[in-house]
Structures are given as C-alpha cells and as structure tokens.
C-alpha cells in the first residue's frame, strides 16, 4: 500500500507524541510516585464517617495549637457545610470523599484539592483577609454538582474561638495521629 510521504510524516509525528505522553505519565506515576496531593494517606471510604480522623468533621486544634480542618465530601455536600478558621494562621485541610471524586475549591484562594475516595488529601494554606469564603466543588460529580457548596468564615485572629467541638458533644475523641 502506498502511503503519501506527507501522510507518513504525520503518522510518525503522532506516534512520537503518543510515546512521549505515555512515557512522561509512566515516569511521574512510577518513578516519582505522583499521587493525590501530599502524602499518601488512605482510608476506607465506607467507614470514613466513623473514622476517628473525621469524627467529628470540622475544625480542631492539635496538641501544638495548629489549626486543622477535617472535611468529608459526598454527593452533594461538604461536611461540615459551614466552619470558621482564624485569619493569618496556617490551616491544614484533610479531605476525603465517601462516594465519588469531588474537587474542593475555596474560591479566589489557593486552597484547592481533588478529593478522591479512599485517600485523604492534605494541604496547608492561610487566609489573610477575614470574611466569608465560598467553597465549591470543581469536579463534576453528578446531578447535584453545581449545588455542592460550603461556607468558610475567616475570622480575625484575635476574635476566633477555637474549635466548635463544643457544639458536637459526642466528640470527645482524641484527634492526635
Ligand atoms: Cu462534588 Cu462536583
């Protein structure tokens, strides 16, 4: 079969590009161990609601006084749907999903991560501007995707009252891990 020279150049070109794509993906996945954000911490998605790392969901301080937010994603909401953190303070987010992949996005900030069932995504950031922030889902997750929102209040550091654990009295679980 006669293949035109011009066509043959394109075929080889496409072939080379495909090999490059597959190679870079393989190198980052196998060689660099690229995984969901930060360290690879796993969790049983079906048991996440009862997992001590996410019971209760919300904001807490660890034994060194650092602020953490433990948040569960599910179709089509975030738990808790509203929480508050202090301004000008690093906050470490721990996120997991009990069903499908969601996208956690604190709108107009750099607080963003994919939320994948089976994994705990973690990142640390801080908010210098007090106010109300919208948290949206930026990964299509089903029919209610566009309504999957939460609210984050960033409170001036001096006014922030540490964790809202008091409103969830069943939560005397130690969170240090
Ligand atoms: Cu959750 Cu889109």
XYZ file of N, CA and C and ligand atoms in Angstrom:
533
model
N 0.845 -1.201 0.000
C 0.000 0.000 0.000
C 0.878 1.248 0.000
N 0.530 2.139 -0.867
C 1.353 3.340 -0.959
C 0.825 4.430 -0.026
N 1.673 4.857 0.886
C 1.278 5.959 1.772
C 2.058 7.199 1.369
N 1.336 8.234 1.176
C 1.925 9.503 0.790
C 3.011 9.936 1.783
N 4.070 10.528 1.312
C 5.156 10.952 2.197
C 4.641 11.892 3.289
N 3.836 12.869 2.849
C 3.282 13.855 3.777
C 2.484 13.169 4.886
N 1.685 12.168 4.471
C 0.870 11.437 5.435
C 1.749 10.619 6.387
N 2.829 10.053 5.807
C 3.724 9.234 6.625
C 4.397 10.092 7.700
N 4.761 11.318 7.349
C 5.386 12.223 8.326
C 4.425 12.471 9.490
N 3.168 12.706 9.161
C 2.173 12.940 10.208
C 1.994 11.718 11.095
N 1.941 10.536 10.458
C 1.757 9.309 11.242
C 2.906 9.122 12.232
N 4.118 9.319 11.755
C 5.266 9.180 12.645
C 5.249 10.256 13.725
N 4.872 11.456 13.333
C 4.805 12.557 14.299
C 3.842 12.241 15.428
N 2.646 11.781 15.062
C 1.638 11.439 16.067
C 2.148 10.297 16.946
N 2.779 9.318 16.308
C 3.323 8.186 17.055
C 4.318 8.640 18.103
N 5.226 9.539 17.698
C 6.251 10.032 18.625
C 5.603 10.783 19.792
N 4.621 11.617 19.497
C 3.953 12.384 20.553
C 3.263 11.442 21.545
N 2.607 10.399 21.013
C 1.929 9.437 21.894
C 2.933 8.735 22.809
N 4.046 8.321 22.256
C 5.067 7.651 23.066
C 5.565 8.596 24.152
N 5.779 9.868 23.784
C 6.220 10.864 24.768
C 5.206 11.003 25.899
N 3.935 11.118 25.547
C 2.887 11.279 26.567
C 2.868 10.089 27.519
N 2.857 8.888 26.945
C 2.798 7.709 27.806
C 4.046 7.593 28.669
N 5.193 7.961 28.118
C 6.426 7.857 28.894
C 6.429 8.842 30.058
N 6.050 10.104 29.795
C 6.072 11.077 30.900
C 5.074 10.667 31.975
N 3.892 10.154 31.576
C 2.915 9.710 32.575
C 3.481 8.550 33.384
N 4.098 7.603 32.706
C 4.654 6.442 33.409
C 5.767 6.865 34.350
N 6.625 7.790 33.909
C 7.735 8.233 34.767
C 7.203 8.917 36.011
N 6.199 9.816 35.849
C 5.709 10.520 37.038
C 4.943 9.582 37.963
N 4.199 8.641 37.418
C 3.431 7.738 38.278
C 4.334 6.721 38.963
N 5.216 6.086 38.213
C 6.024 5.000 38.781
C 7.327 5.511 39.378
N 7.984 6.442 38.672
C 9.277 6.912 39.138
C 9.147 7.935 40.260
N 8.254 8.922 40.073
C 8.125 9.993 41.069
C 6.988 9.760 42.050
N 6.280 8.665 41.896
C 5.185 8.320 42.805
C 4.161 9.437 42.936
N 3.795 10.059 41.838
C 2.760 11.092 41.919
C 1.433 10.462 42.324
N 0.811 11.046 43.306
C -0.392 10.504 43.921
C -1.301 11.685 44.213
N -2.475 11.453 44.806
C -3.267 12.604 45.243
C -2.425 13.488 46.165
N -2.751 14.796 46.276
C -1.900 15.764 46.958
C -1.255 15.289 48.258
N -0.063 15.739 48.467
C 0.772 15.493 49.648
C 1.000 14.012 49.882
N 1.083 13.631 51.134
C 1.431 12.251 51.458
C 0.287 11.311 51.091
N 0.582 10.045 50.977
C -0.463 9.101 50.605
C -1.053 8.493 51.863
N -2.168 9.071 52.294
C -2.844 8.541 53.463
C -4.144 7.938 52.976
N -4.382 6.707 53.283
C -5.578 6.042 52.761
C -6.634 5.895 53.846
N -7.834 5.611 53.402
C -8.964 5.480 54.320
C -10.016 4.628 53.625
N -10.773 3.873 54.401
C -11.873 3.099 53.817
C -13.051 4.049 53.615
N -13.431 4.321 52.365
C -14.474 5.332 52.134
C -15.782 4.997 52.827
N -16.091 3.702 52.926
C -17.352 3.330 53.559
C -17.348 3.562 55.065
N -16.158 3.587 55.649
C -16.063 3.767 57.097
C -15.630 5.178 57.463
N -15.478 6.053 56.468
C -14.908 7.381 56.722
C -15.731 8.205 57.703
N -17.059 8.039 57.650
C -17.929 8.812 58.541
C -17.655 8.485 60.005
N -17.173 7.272 60.265
C -16.936 6.870 61.655
C -15.454 6.862 61.984
N -14.626 7.159 60.994
C -13.187 7.132 61.227
C -12.806 8.221 62.222
N -11.995 7.890 63.235
C -11.625 8.906 64.238
C -10.952 10.127 63.624
N -10.329 9.982 62.469
C -9.699 11.139 61.840
C -10.726 12.128 61.308
N -11.968 11.684 61.177
C -13.013 12.563 60.651
C -14.225 12.623 61.567
N -14.002 12.283 62.847
C -15.095 12.345 63.801
C -14.706 13.273 64.935
N -15.371 14.401 65.114
C -16.367 14.924 64.191
C -15.667 15.593 63.014
N -16.443 15.940 62.007
C -15.876 16.751 60.945
C -15.823 18.198 61.436
N -14.870 18.953 60.934
C -14.800 20.354 61.317
C -13.401 20.773 61.690
N -13.356 21.877 62.429
C -12.077 22.494 62.741
C -11.631 22.052 64.130
N -10.365 21.803 64.265
C -9.823 21.406 65.570
C -8.402 21.954 65.703
N -7.935 21.970 66.953
C -6.533 22.317 67.204
C -5.808 21.038 67.580
N -4.574 20.888 67.133
C -3.823 19.728 67.612
C -3.102 20.099 68.895
N -2.322 19.160 69.437
C -1.721 19.388 70.751
C -0.716 20.541 70.718
N -0.226 20.890 69.507
C 0.693 22.031 69.425
C -0.014 23.332 69.068
N -1.333 23.298 69.029
C -2.085 24.516 68.757
C -2.233 24.852 67.291
N -1.883 23.925 66.408
C -2.075 24.198 64.979
C -3.511 23.893 64.586
N -3.974 24.640 63.595
C -5.382 24.521 63.193
C -5.524 23.508 62.060
N -6.481 22.603 62.221
C -6.779 21.618 61.183
C -8.263 21.672 60.836
N -8.579 21.390 59.583
C -9.983 21.277 59.175
C -10.164 19.910 58.531
N -11.033 19.094 59.123
C -11.303 17.747 58.608
C -12.649 17.783 57.891
N -12.631 17.512 56.611
C -13.837 17.716 55.815
C -14.133 16.487 54.959
N -15.387 16.075 54.984
C -15.826 14.933 54.171
C -16.659 15.446 53.010
N -16.400 14.906 51.844
C -17.175 15.245 50.651
C -18.118 14.101 50.333
N -19.348 14.441 49.969
C -20.272 13.421 49.483
C -21.260 14.094 48.548
N -21.888 13.298 47.726
C -22.890 13.850 46.809
C -24.069 14.344 47.640
N -24.424 15.587 47.711
C -23.783 16.721 47.084
C -23.582 17.796 48.130
N -22.726 17.507 49.062
C -22.469 18.481 50.119
C -21.083 18.265 50.717
N -20.678 19.224 51.538
C -19.445 19.113 52.306
C -19.822 19.042 53.773
N -19.140 18.201 54.512
C -19.378 18.121 55.944
C -18.117 18.561 56.671
N -18.226 19.595 57.511
C -19.420 20.383 57.789
C -19.681 21.402 56.673
N -20.939 21.821 56.519
C -21.260 22.772 55.452
C -20.841 24.201 55.791
N -20.473 24.438 57.031
C -20.005 25.771 57.410
C -19.012 25.641 58.556
N -17.929 26.395 58.483
C -16.946 26.357 59.571
C -16.164 27.660 59.559
N -15.423 27.882 60.647
C -14.658 29.121 60.701
C -13.225 28.844 61.102
N -12.330 29.624 60.523
C -10.902 29.493 60.813
C -10.342 30.882 61.100
N -9.229 30.943 61.831
C -8.639 32.243 62.116
C -7.874 32.789 60.905
N -7.867 34.098 60.774
C -7.078 34.732 59.710
C -5.597 34.681 60.069
N -4.764 34.831 59.057
C -3.310 34.926 59.231
C -2.734 33.771 60.050
N -3.313 32.600 59.864
C -2.876 31.421 60.595
C -2.867 30.245 59.619
N -1.800 29.453 59.588
C -1.831 28.291 58.691
C -2.929 27.306 59.100
N -3.675 26.855 58.130
C -4.725 25.859 58.373
C -4.405 24.640 57.501
N -4.395 23.474 58.128
C -4.152 22.252 57.362
C -5.481 21.558 57.105
N -5.779 21.371 55.844
C -7.027 20.724 55.453
C -6.773 19.238 55.230
N -7.706 18.422 55.730
C -7.683 16.982 55.483
C -9.028 16.660 54.844
N -8.990 16.123 53.649
C -10.226 15.937 52.895
C -10.353 14.507 52.418
N -11.567 13.987 52.501
C -11.804 12.693 51.880
C -13.230 12.633 51.379
N -13.486 11.667 50.507
C -14.808 11.508 49.924
C -15.329 10.121 50.262
N -16.655 10.019 50.476
C -17.202 8.689 50.746
C -17.844 8.092 49.506
N -17.896 8.851 48.409
C -18.508 8.256 47.215
C -17.641 8.432 45.970
N -17.776 9.547 45.296
C -17.035 9.725 44.039
C -15.985 10.826 44.212
N -15.243 11.097 43.162
C -14.241 12.146 43.210
C -14.900 13.524 43.155
N -14.528 14.377 44.083
C -15.002 15.754 44.111
C -13.801 16.687 44.015
N -14.071 17.974 43.826
C -12.989 18.950 43.791
C -13.255 20.033 44.827
N -12.353 20.143 45.784
C -12.515 21.122 46.865
C -11.846 22.412 46.439
N -12.627 23.464 46.331
C -12.052 24.738 45.906
C -12.572 25.869 46.785
N -11.659 26.487 47.516
C -12.019 27.676 48.267
C -11.860 28.827 47.283
N -12.991 29.324 46.819
C -12.993 30.232 45.673
C -12.144 31.471 45.945
N -11.364 31.852 44.969
C -10.461 33.003 44.984
C -9.352 32.890 46.026
N -8.960 31.643 46.326
C -7.778 31.431 47.162
C -6.966 30.322 46.496
N -5.820 30.005 47.078
C -5.052 28.892 46.540
C -5.416 27.584 47.232
N -6.479 27.597 48.035
C -6.925 26.386 48.718
C -7.738 25.524 47.780
N -7.087 24.495 47.260
C -7.738 23.672 46.252
C -7.162 22.277 46.261
N -8.017 21.282 46.137
C -7.501 19.925 46.011
C -8.579 19.013 45.456
N -8.137 18.015 44.741
C -9.039 16.938 44.365
C -9.351 16.131 45.609
N -10.558 15.601 45.704
C -10.928 14.776 46.847
C -11.337 13.411 46.303
N -10.520 12.416 46.596
C -10.668 11.113 45.957
C -11.050 10.076 47.015
N -12.105 9.296 46.760
C -12.471 8.281 47.759
C -11.311 7.306 47.975
N -11.094 6.950 49.225
C -10.005 6.026 49.535
C -8.732 6.727 49.968
N -8.661 8.029 49.690
C -7.460 8.797 50.040
C -7.829 10.001 50.904
N -6.857 10.449 51.691
C -7.023 11.705 52.414
C -6.104 12.722 51.748
N -6.695 13.735 51.145
C -5.906 14.803 50.547
C -5.571 15.799 51.641
N -4.360 16.321 51.594
C -3.947 17.248 52.641
C -3.187 18.412 52.037
N -3.534 19.605 52.501
C -2.716 20.758 52.125
C -2.844 21.799 53.224
N -1.865 22.688 53.278
C -1.871 23.737 54.294
C -1.824 25.081 53.594
N -2.682 25.980 54.028
C -2.641 27.329 53.472
C -3.139 28.290 54.544
N -3.077 29.580 54.243
C -3.635 30.518 55.215
C -4.351 31.646 54.509
N -5.260 32.275 55.247
C -6.119 33.311 54.674
C -5.866 34.600 55.435
N -5.415 35.608 54.726
C -5.057 36.839 55.420
C -6.222 37.819 55.496
N -7.207 37.609 54.663
C -8.330 38.536 54.579
C -9.552 37.938 55.272
N -9.974 38.501 56.421
C -11.174 37.967 57.063
C -12.390 38.142 56.155
N -13.361 37.287 56.333
C -14.571 37.393 55.525
C -15.180 36.037 55.287
N -16.216 36.043 54.439
C -16.899 34.793 54.132
C -16.402 34.263 52.796
N -15.987 33.018 52.784
C -15.471 32.404 51.566
C -16.399 31.290 51.114
N -16.553 31.207 49.819
C -17.362 30.138 49.243
C -16.469 28.946 48.919
N -16.955 27.768 49.301
C -16.263 26.540 48.895
C -17.139 25.849 47.865
N -16.578 25.595 46.714
C -17.346 24.986 45.635
C -16.731 23.643 45.278
N -17.506 22.854 44.561
C -16.985 21.597 44.021
C -16.628 21.856 42.566
N -15.375 21.617 42.220
C -14.972 21.910 40.840
C -14.665 20.661 40.027
N -15.232 19.542 40.481
C -15.040 18.287 39.731
C -16.438 17.725 39.515
N -16.833 17.541 38.265
C -18.215 17.108 38.034
C -18.480 15.774 38.726
N -19.489 15.751 39.616
C -19.698 14.561 40.439
C -21.110 14.022 40.346
N -21.944 14.605 39.491
C -23.292 14.077 39.356
C -24.302 15.191 39.234
N -25.550 14.803 39.337
C -26.660 15.691 39.010
C -26.734 16.920 39.911
N -26.231 16.825 41.145
C -26.323 17.962 42.057
C -25.007 18.711 42.198
N -24.095 18.441 41.299
C -22.738 19.005 41.380
C -22.725 20.520 41.596
N -23.529 21.222 40.808
C -23.454 22.696 40.861
C -23.952 23.251 42.191
N -24.655 22.444 42.972
C -25.151 22.940 44.260
C -24.293 22.501 45.427
N -23.178 21.888 45.140
C -22.326 21.359 46.205
C -21.415 22.466 46.731
N -21.857 23.086 47.813
C -21.128 24.250 48.323
C -21.010 24.197 49.839
N -20.066 24.963 50.330
C -19.939 25.156 51.772
C -19.454 26.582 51.998
N -19.489 26.986 53.259
C -19.090 28.346 53.601
C -17.956 28.298 54.609
N -16.960 29.120 54.391
C -15.879 29.213 55.355
C -15.784 30.661 55.834
N -15.873 30.837 57.153
C -15.708 32.173 57.721
C -14.260 32.314 58.167
N -13.624 33.349 57.678
C -12.280 33.653 58.172
C -12.430 34.815 59.149
N -12.088 34.520 60.397
C -12.335 35.450 61.493
C -11.000 36.091 61.896
N -10.996 37.387 62.210
C -9.735 37.983 62.682
C -9.156 37.139 63.817
N -7.857 36.957 63.747
C -7.174 36.042 64.654
C -7.599 36.200 66.117
N -7.668 37.459 66.564
C -7.948 37.716 67.969
C -9.379 37.338 68.350
N -10.282 37.346 67.365
C -11.690 37.057 67.677
C -12.058 35.602 67.510
N -11.158 34.845 66.905
C -11.502 33.451 66.602
C -11.545 32.618 67.865
N -12.602 31.842 67.990
C -12.707 30.968 69.161
C -12.445 29.535 68.721
N -11.489 28.936 69.353
C -11.071 27.577 68.978
C -12.162 26.554 69.260
N -11.955 25.463 68.597
C -12.905 24.704 67.801
C -14.337 24.653 68.284
N -15.153 24.376 67.294
C -16.591 24.274 67.549
C -16.938 22.882 68.037
N -15.945 22.215 68.613
C -16.187 20.852 69.102
C -17.315 20.854 70.127
N -17.442 21.985 70.826
C -18.449 22.076 71.881
C -19.876 21.880 71.367
N -20.139 22.261 70.103
C -21.500 22.097 69.594
C -21.799 20.650 69.219
N -20.755 19.807 69.247
C -20.976 18.397 68.920
C -20.475 17.572 70.090
N -21.284 17.473 71.159
C -20.794 16.944 72.423
C -20.330 15.490 72.363
N -20.798 14.719 71.375
C -20.396 13.306 71.331
C -18.956 13.139 70.881
N -18.236 14.259 70.796
C -16.958 14.210 70.099
C -15.742 14.303 71.001
N -15.701 13.525 72.020
C -14.545 13.592 72.920
C -13.364 12.763 72.404
N -13.398 12.442 71.113
C -12.351 11.590 70.536
C -11.040 12.361 70.418
N -9.963 11.725 70.777
C -8.664 12.354 70.574
C -8.310 12.349 69.098
N -7.777 13.458 68.641
C -7.507 13.569 67.227
C -6.039 13.502 66.886
N -5.198 13.270 67.852
C -3.778 13.272 67.533
C -3.404 11.990 66.817
N -2.834 12.140 65.646
C -2.413 10.950 64.900
C -1.188 11.277 64.091
Cu -18.912 17.263 44.157
Cu -18.984 18.175 41.988
